[in-house]
XYZ file of N, CA and C in Angstrom:
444
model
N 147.422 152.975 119.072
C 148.416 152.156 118.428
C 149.769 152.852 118.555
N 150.544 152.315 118.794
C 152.043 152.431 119.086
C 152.956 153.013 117.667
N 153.356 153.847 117.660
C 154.320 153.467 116.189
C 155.058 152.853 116.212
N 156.304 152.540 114.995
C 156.684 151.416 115.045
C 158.108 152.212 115.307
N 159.533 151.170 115.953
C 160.362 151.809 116.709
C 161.150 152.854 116.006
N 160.911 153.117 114.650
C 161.992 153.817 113.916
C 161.500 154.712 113.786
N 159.884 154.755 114.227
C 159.120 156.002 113.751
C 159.469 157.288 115.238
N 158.929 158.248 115.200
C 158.359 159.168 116.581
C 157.391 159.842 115.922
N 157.133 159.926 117.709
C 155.568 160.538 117.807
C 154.978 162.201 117.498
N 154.389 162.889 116.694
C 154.720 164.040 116.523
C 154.167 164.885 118.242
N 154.932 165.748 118.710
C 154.736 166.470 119.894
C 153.570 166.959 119.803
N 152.826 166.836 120.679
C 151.461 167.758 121.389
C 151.721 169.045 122.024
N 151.304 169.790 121.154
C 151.386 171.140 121.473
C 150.728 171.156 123.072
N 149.697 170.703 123.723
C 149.495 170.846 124.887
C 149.902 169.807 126.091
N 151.395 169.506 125.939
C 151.789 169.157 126.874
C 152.781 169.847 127.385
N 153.100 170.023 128.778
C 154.387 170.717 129.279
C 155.791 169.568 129.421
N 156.248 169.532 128.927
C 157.187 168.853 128.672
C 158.786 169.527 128.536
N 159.517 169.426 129.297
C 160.842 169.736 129.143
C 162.422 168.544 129.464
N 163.089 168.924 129.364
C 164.061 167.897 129.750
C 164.376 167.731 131.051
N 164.697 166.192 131.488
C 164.628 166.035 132.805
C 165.440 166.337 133.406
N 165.995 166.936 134.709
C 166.523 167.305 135.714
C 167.532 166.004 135.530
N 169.007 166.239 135.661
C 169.593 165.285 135.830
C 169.636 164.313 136.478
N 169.785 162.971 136.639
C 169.980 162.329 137.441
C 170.435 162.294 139.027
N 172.123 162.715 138.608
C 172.326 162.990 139.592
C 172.022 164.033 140.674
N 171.040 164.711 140.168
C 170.774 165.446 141.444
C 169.549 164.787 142.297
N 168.911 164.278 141.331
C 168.168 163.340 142.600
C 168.853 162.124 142.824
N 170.001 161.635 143.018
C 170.283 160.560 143.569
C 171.362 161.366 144.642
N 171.782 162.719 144.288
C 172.483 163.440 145.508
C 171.653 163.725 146.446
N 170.412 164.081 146.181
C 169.407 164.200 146.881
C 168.982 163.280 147.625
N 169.215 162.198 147.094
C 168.764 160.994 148.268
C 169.349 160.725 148.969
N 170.918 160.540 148.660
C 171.779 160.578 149.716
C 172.242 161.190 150.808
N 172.157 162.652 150.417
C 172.099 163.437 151.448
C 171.085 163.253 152.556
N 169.503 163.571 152.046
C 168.661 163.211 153.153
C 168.691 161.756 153.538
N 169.562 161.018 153.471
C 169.181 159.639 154.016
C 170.612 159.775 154.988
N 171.488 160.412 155.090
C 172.750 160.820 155.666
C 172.176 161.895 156.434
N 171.277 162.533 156.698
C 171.070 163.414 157.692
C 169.965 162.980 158.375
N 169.125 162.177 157.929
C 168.207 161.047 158.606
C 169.030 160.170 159.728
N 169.998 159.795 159.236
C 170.500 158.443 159.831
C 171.476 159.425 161.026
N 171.947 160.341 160.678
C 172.512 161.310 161.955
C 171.260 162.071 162.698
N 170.663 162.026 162.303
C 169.112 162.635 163.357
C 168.600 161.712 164.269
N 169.118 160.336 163.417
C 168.862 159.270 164.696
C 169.989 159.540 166.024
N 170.653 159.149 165.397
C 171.750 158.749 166.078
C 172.186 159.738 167.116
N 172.036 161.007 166.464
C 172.679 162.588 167.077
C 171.616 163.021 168.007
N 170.721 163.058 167.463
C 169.347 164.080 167.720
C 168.573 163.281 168.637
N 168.267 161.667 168.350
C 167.261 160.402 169.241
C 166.003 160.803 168.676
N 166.472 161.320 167.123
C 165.139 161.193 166.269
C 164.552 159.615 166.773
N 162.947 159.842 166.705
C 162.595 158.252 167.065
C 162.611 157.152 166.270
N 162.368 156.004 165.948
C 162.776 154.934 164.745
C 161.604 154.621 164.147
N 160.389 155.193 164.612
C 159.165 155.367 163.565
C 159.241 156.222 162.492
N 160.405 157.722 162.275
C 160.082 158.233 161.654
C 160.985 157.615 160.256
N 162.202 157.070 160.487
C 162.623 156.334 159.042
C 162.078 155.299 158.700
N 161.342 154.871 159.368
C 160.345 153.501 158.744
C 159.309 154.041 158.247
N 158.926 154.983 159.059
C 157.763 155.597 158.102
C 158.280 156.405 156.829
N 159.304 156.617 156.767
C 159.467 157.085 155.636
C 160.107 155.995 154.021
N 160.660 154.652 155.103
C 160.316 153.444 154.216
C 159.440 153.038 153.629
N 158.504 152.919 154.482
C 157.414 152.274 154.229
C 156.241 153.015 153.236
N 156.565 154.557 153.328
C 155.616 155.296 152.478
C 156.676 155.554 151.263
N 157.623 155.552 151.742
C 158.492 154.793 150.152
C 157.991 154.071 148.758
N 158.002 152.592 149.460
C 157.946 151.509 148.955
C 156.461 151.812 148.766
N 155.420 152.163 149.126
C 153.867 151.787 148.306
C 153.867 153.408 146.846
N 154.986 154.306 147.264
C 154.874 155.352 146.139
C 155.693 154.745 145.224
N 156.913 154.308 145.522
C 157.335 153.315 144.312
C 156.764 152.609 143.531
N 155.714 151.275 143.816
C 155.077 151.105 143.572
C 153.513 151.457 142.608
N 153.474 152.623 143.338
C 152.127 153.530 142.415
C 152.498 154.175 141.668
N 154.538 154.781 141.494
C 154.472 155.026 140.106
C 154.838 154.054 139.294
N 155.213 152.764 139.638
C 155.623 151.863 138.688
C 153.802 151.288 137.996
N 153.369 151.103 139.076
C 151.677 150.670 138.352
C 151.176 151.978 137.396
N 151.495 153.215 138.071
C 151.212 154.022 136.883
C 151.647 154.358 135.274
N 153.163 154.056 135.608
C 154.202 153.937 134.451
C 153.498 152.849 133.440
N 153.096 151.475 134.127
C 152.562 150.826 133.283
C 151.267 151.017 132.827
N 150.240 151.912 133.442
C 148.996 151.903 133.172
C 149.434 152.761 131.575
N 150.013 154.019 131.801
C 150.559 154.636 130.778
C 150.545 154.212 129.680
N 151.807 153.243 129.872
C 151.738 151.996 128.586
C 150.737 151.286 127.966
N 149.829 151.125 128.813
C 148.624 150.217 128.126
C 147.609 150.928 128.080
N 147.682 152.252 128.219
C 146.639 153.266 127.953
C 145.550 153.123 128.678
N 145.759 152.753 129.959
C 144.488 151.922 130.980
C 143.816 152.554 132.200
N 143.458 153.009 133.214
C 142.790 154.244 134.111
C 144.330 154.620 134.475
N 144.516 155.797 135.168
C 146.223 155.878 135.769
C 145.923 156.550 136.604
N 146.944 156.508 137.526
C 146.914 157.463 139.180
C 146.840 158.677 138.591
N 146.234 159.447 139.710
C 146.143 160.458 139.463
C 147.235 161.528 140.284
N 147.648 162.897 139.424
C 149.225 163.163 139.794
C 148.780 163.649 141.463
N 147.519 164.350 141.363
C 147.052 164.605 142.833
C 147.501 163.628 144.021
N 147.209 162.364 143.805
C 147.497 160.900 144.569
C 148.655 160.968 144.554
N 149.879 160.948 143.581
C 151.159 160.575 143.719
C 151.982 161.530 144.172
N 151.777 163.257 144.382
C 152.033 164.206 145.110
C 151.531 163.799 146.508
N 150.507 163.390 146.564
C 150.153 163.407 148.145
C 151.357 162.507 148.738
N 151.223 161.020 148.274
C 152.185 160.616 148.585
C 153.996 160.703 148.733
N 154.207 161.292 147.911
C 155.456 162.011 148.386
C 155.319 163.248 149.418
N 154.660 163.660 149.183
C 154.352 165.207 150.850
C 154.414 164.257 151.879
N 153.750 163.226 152.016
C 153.878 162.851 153.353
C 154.882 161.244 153.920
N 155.831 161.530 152.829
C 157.005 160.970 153.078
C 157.532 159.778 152.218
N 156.501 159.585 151.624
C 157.197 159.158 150.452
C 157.959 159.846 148.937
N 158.537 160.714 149.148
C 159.796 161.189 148.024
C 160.874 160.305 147.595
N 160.852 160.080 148.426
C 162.506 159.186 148.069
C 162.151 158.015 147.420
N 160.794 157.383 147.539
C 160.357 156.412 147.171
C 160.027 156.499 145.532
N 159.394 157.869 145.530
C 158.922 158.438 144.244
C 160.081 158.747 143.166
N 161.132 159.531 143.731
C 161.876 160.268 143.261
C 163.089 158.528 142.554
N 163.239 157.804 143.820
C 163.796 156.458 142.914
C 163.096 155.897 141.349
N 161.507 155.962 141.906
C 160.572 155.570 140.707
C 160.713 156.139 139.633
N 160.676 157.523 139.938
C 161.183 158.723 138.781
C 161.901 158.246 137.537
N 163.238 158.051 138.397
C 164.856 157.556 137.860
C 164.867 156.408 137.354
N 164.063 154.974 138.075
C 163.731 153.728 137.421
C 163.219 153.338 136.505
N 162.071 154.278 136.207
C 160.638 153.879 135.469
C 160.796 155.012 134.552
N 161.654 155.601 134.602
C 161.394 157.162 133.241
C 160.467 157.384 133.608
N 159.873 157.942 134.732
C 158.196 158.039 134.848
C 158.087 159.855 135.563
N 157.284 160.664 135.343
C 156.858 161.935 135.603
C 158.051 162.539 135.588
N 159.325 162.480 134.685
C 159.954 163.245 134.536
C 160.602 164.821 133.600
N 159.554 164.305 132.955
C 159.379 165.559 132.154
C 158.529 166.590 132.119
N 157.246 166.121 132.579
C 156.399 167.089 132.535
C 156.997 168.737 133.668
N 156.677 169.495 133.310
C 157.236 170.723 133.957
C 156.517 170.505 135.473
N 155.065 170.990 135.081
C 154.379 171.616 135.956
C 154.263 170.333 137.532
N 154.460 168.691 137.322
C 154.239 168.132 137.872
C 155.766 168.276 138.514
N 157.156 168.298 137.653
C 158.586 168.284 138.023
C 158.130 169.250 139.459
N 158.210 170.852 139.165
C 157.723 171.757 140.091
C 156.533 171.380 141.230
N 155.858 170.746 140.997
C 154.917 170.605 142.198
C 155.460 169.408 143.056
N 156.634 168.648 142.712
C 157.349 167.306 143.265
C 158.252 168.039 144.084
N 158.937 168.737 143.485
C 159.972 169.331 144.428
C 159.732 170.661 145.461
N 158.220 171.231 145.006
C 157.895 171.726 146.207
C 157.692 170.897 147.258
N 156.987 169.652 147.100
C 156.287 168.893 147.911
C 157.593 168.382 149.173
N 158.362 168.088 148.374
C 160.197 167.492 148.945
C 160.372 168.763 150.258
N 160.177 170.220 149.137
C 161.197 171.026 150.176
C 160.233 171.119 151.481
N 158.801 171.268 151.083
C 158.039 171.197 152.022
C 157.975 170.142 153.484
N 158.119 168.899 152.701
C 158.162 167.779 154.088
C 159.584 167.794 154.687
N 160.876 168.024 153.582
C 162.002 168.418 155.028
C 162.018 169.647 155.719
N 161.056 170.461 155.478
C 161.413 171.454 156.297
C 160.280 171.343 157.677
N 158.940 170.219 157.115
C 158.586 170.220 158.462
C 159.138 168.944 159.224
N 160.062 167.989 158.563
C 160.907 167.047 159.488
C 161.890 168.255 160.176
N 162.582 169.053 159.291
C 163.591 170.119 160.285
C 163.032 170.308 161.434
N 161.928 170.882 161.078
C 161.222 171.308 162.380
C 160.301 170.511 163.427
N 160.607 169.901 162.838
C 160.362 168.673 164.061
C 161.637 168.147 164.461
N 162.556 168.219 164.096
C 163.989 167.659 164.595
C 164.496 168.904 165.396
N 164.323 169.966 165.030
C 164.345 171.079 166.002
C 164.280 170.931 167.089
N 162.637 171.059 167.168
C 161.469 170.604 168.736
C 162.406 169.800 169.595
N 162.780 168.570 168.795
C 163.433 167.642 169.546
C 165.117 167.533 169.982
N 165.785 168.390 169.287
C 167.034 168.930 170.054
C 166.450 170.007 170.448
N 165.610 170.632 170.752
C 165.209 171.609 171.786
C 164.917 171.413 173.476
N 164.682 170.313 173.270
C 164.130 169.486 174.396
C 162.956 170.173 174.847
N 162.417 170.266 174.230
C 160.864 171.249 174.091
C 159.691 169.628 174.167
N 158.794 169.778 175.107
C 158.132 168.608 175.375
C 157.207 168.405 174.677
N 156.806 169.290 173.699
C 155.664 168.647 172.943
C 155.701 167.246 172.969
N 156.252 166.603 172.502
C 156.425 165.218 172.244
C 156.820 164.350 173.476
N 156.142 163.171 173.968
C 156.266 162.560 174.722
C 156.464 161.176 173.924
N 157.550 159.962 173.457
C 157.759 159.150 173.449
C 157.993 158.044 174.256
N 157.753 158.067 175.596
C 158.238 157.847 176.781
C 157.774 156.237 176.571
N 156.435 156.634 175.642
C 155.305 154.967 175.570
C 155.814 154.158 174.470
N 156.731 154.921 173.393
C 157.119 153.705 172.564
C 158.326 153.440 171.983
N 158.329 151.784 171.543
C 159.456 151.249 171.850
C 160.545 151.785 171.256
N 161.996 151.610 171.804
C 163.308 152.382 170.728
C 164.237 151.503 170.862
């Protein structure tokens, strides 16, 4: 049962809970990597699968924290943070990190804050390095077969 709006809830000693990271640094954050994305195209001939894929795994982590945000609410099964880390590691952050900011959702907890933004520094540094490879002109990669 909910209390009622004038009331609050007394704190649980076993939650990690702190105050959230400002806003604006994850919305500087988005901007930036979406400004060095869009010059990796353009500069680098990053290929055009990799910002769609990073749309597209966007939009279904958005999504899974907004279904989670609400499961929350209705006290009903909820993603699990394992699932919604995975999904940001492999390119959905930006998707998450909007959800974050939208939904008041996983922003307080410490230990999950810290395991989000490892996950972030982790996948741009292996896009760096894959944007590397590719102003390297190092052939691992053969795109030759798909479309641009």
């Amino acid at each position: 049962m909910r209390p009622a709006p004038n009331q609050t809830r007394a704190p649980r000693p076993d939650r990690d809970l702190s105050r959230p990271l400002p806003s604006a640094l994850s919305w500087t954050v988005l901007v930036v990597f979406a400004a060095a994305l869009a010059v990796a195209v353009v500069a680098v001939g990053l290929p055009w699968w990799v910002p769609a894929w990073y749309g597209a795994v966007s939009l279904v982590a958005f999504v899974a924290y907004g279904l989670d945000k609400r499961a929350a609410k209705r006290c009903a099964p909820r993603t699990s943070e394992s699932a919604l880390l995975t999904m940001g590691f492999v390119g959905g952050w930006p998707g998450a990190l909007v959800a974050q900011q939208f939904f008041r959702h996983k922003t307080r907890k410490r230990s999950f804050r810290r395991a989000f933004w490892l996950s972030v520094v982790v996948n741009v540094l292996v896009l760096a390095a894959f944007i590397a490879l590719l102003k390297a002109g190092l052939g691992l990669f053969d795109y030759s077969g798909m479309l641009q």
